[in-house]
Coordinates of C-alpha atoms in Angstrom, one line a residue:
X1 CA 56.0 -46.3 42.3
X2 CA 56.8 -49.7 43.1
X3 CA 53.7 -50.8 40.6
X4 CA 55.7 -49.0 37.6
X5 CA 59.3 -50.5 38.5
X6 CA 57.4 -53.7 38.0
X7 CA 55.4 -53.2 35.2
X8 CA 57.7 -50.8 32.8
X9 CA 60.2 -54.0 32.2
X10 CA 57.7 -55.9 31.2
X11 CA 56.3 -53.1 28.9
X12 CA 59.8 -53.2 27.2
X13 CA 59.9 -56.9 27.4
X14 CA 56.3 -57.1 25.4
X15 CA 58.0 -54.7 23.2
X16 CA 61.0 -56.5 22.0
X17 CA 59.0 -59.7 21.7
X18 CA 56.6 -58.1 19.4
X19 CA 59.2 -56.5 17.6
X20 CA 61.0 -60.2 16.8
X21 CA 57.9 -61.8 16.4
X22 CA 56.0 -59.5 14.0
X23 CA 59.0 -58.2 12.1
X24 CA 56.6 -56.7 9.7
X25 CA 54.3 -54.6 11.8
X26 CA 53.7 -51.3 12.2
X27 CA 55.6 -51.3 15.5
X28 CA 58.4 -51.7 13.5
X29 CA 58.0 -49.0 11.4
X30 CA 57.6 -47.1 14.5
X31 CA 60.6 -48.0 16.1
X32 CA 62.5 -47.6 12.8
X33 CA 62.1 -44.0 12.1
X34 CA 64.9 -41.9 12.1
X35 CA 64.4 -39.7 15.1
X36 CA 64.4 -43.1 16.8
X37 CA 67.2 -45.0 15.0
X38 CA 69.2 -41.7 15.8
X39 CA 68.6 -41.7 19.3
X40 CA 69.6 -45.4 19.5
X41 CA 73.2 -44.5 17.6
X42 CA 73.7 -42.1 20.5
X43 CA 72.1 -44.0 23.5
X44 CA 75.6 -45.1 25.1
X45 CA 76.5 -41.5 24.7
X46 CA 73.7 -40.8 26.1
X47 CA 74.0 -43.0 28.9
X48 CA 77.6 -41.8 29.8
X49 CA 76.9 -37.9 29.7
X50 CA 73.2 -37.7 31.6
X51 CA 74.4 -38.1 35.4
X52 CA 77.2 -35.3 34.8
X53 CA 74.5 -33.0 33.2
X54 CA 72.4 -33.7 36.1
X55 CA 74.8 -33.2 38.5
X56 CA 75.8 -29.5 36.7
X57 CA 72.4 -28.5 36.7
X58 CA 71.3 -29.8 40.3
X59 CA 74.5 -27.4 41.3
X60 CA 73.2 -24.7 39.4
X61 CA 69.7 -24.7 40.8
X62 CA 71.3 -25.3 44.7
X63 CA 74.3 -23.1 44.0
X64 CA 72.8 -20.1 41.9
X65 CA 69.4 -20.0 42.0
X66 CA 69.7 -20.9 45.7
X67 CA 66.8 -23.8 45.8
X68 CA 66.6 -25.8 48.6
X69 CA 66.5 -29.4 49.0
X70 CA 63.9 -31.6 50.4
X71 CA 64.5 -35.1 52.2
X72 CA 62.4 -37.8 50.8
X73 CA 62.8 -41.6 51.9
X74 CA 66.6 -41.2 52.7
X75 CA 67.3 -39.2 49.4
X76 CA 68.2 -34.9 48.7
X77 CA 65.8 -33.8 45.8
X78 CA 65.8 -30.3 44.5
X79 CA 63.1 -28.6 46.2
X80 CA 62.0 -26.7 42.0
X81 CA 58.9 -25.0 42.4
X82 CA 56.8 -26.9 39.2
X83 CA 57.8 -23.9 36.2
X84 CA 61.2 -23.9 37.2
X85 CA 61.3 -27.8 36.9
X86 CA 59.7 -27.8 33.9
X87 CA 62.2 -25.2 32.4
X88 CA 64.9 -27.0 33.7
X89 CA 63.6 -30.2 32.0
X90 CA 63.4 -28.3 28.9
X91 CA 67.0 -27.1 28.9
X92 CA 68.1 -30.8 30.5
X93 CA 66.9 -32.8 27.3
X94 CA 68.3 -30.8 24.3
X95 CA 71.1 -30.1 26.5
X96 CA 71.7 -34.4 27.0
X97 CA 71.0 -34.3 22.9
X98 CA 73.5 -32.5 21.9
X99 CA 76.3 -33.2 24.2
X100 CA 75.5 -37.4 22.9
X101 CA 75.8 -36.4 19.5
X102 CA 79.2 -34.4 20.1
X103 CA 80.8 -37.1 22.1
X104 CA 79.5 -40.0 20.0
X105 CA 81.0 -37.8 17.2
X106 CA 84.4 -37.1 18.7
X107 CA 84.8 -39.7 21.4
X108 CA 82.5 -43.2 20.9
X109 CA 82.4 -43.6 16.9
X110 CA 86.2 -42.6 16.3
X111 CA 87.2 -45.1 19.1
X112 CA 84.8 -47.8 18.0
X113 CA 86.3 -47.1 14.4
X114 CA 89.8 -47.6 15.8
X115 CA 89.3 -50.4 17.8
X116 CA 88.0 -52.3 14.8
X117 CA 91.2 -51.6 13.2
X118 CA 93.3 -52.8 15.7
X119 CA 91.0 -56.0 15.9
X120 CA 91.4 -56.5 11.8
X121 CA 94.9 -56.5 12.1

């Protein structure tokens, strides 16, 4: 683990440079697809609403389905037996999708909007 929290920054780092450097590669017809450019209109959303969905469903599994919790390296994980975490992970991402969208929609984009009016005037 502490070979990836070195190396992924510099993957995104390579990334971006490539990006600005090339600008007419295929990497940035890659990046510039809609799923993507989507995803990056929502990402702040995104940011803001993924800790309180994982919170909701960590109290869900502990609380409901009554899993246990396992002490790693000074931290609680949820003790998901591997299909459970895997359906859980497949409820978790649409479920951090759609709740972006909605507040990007009715929270971020409407306040960004105003706030450009009140910086015009």
């Amino acid at each position: 683990t502490q070979a990836w929290s070195f190396l992924l920054p510099l993957l995104g780092a390579a990334v971006i440079l490539t990006t600005v450097s090339f600008p007419n590669r295929a990497l940035v017809g890659l990046l510039s697809c809609r799923p993507l450019m989507w995803l990056g209109k929502v990402s702040y959303s995104t940011y803001m609403v993924h800790a309180a969905i994982v919170w909701t469903l960590t109290q869900w599994l502990t609380l409901i389905m009554k899993v246990p919790h396992v002490r790693i390296a000074d931290d609680n994980f949820v003790a998901t037996p591997p299909a459970l975490g895997l359906i859980t992970l497949a409820i978790y991402i649409p479920l951090v999708l759609i709740v972006s969208y909605f507040t990007f929609k009715w929270i971020e984009d409407p306040f960004r909007k105003k706030a450009k009016q009140l910086v015009a005037m």
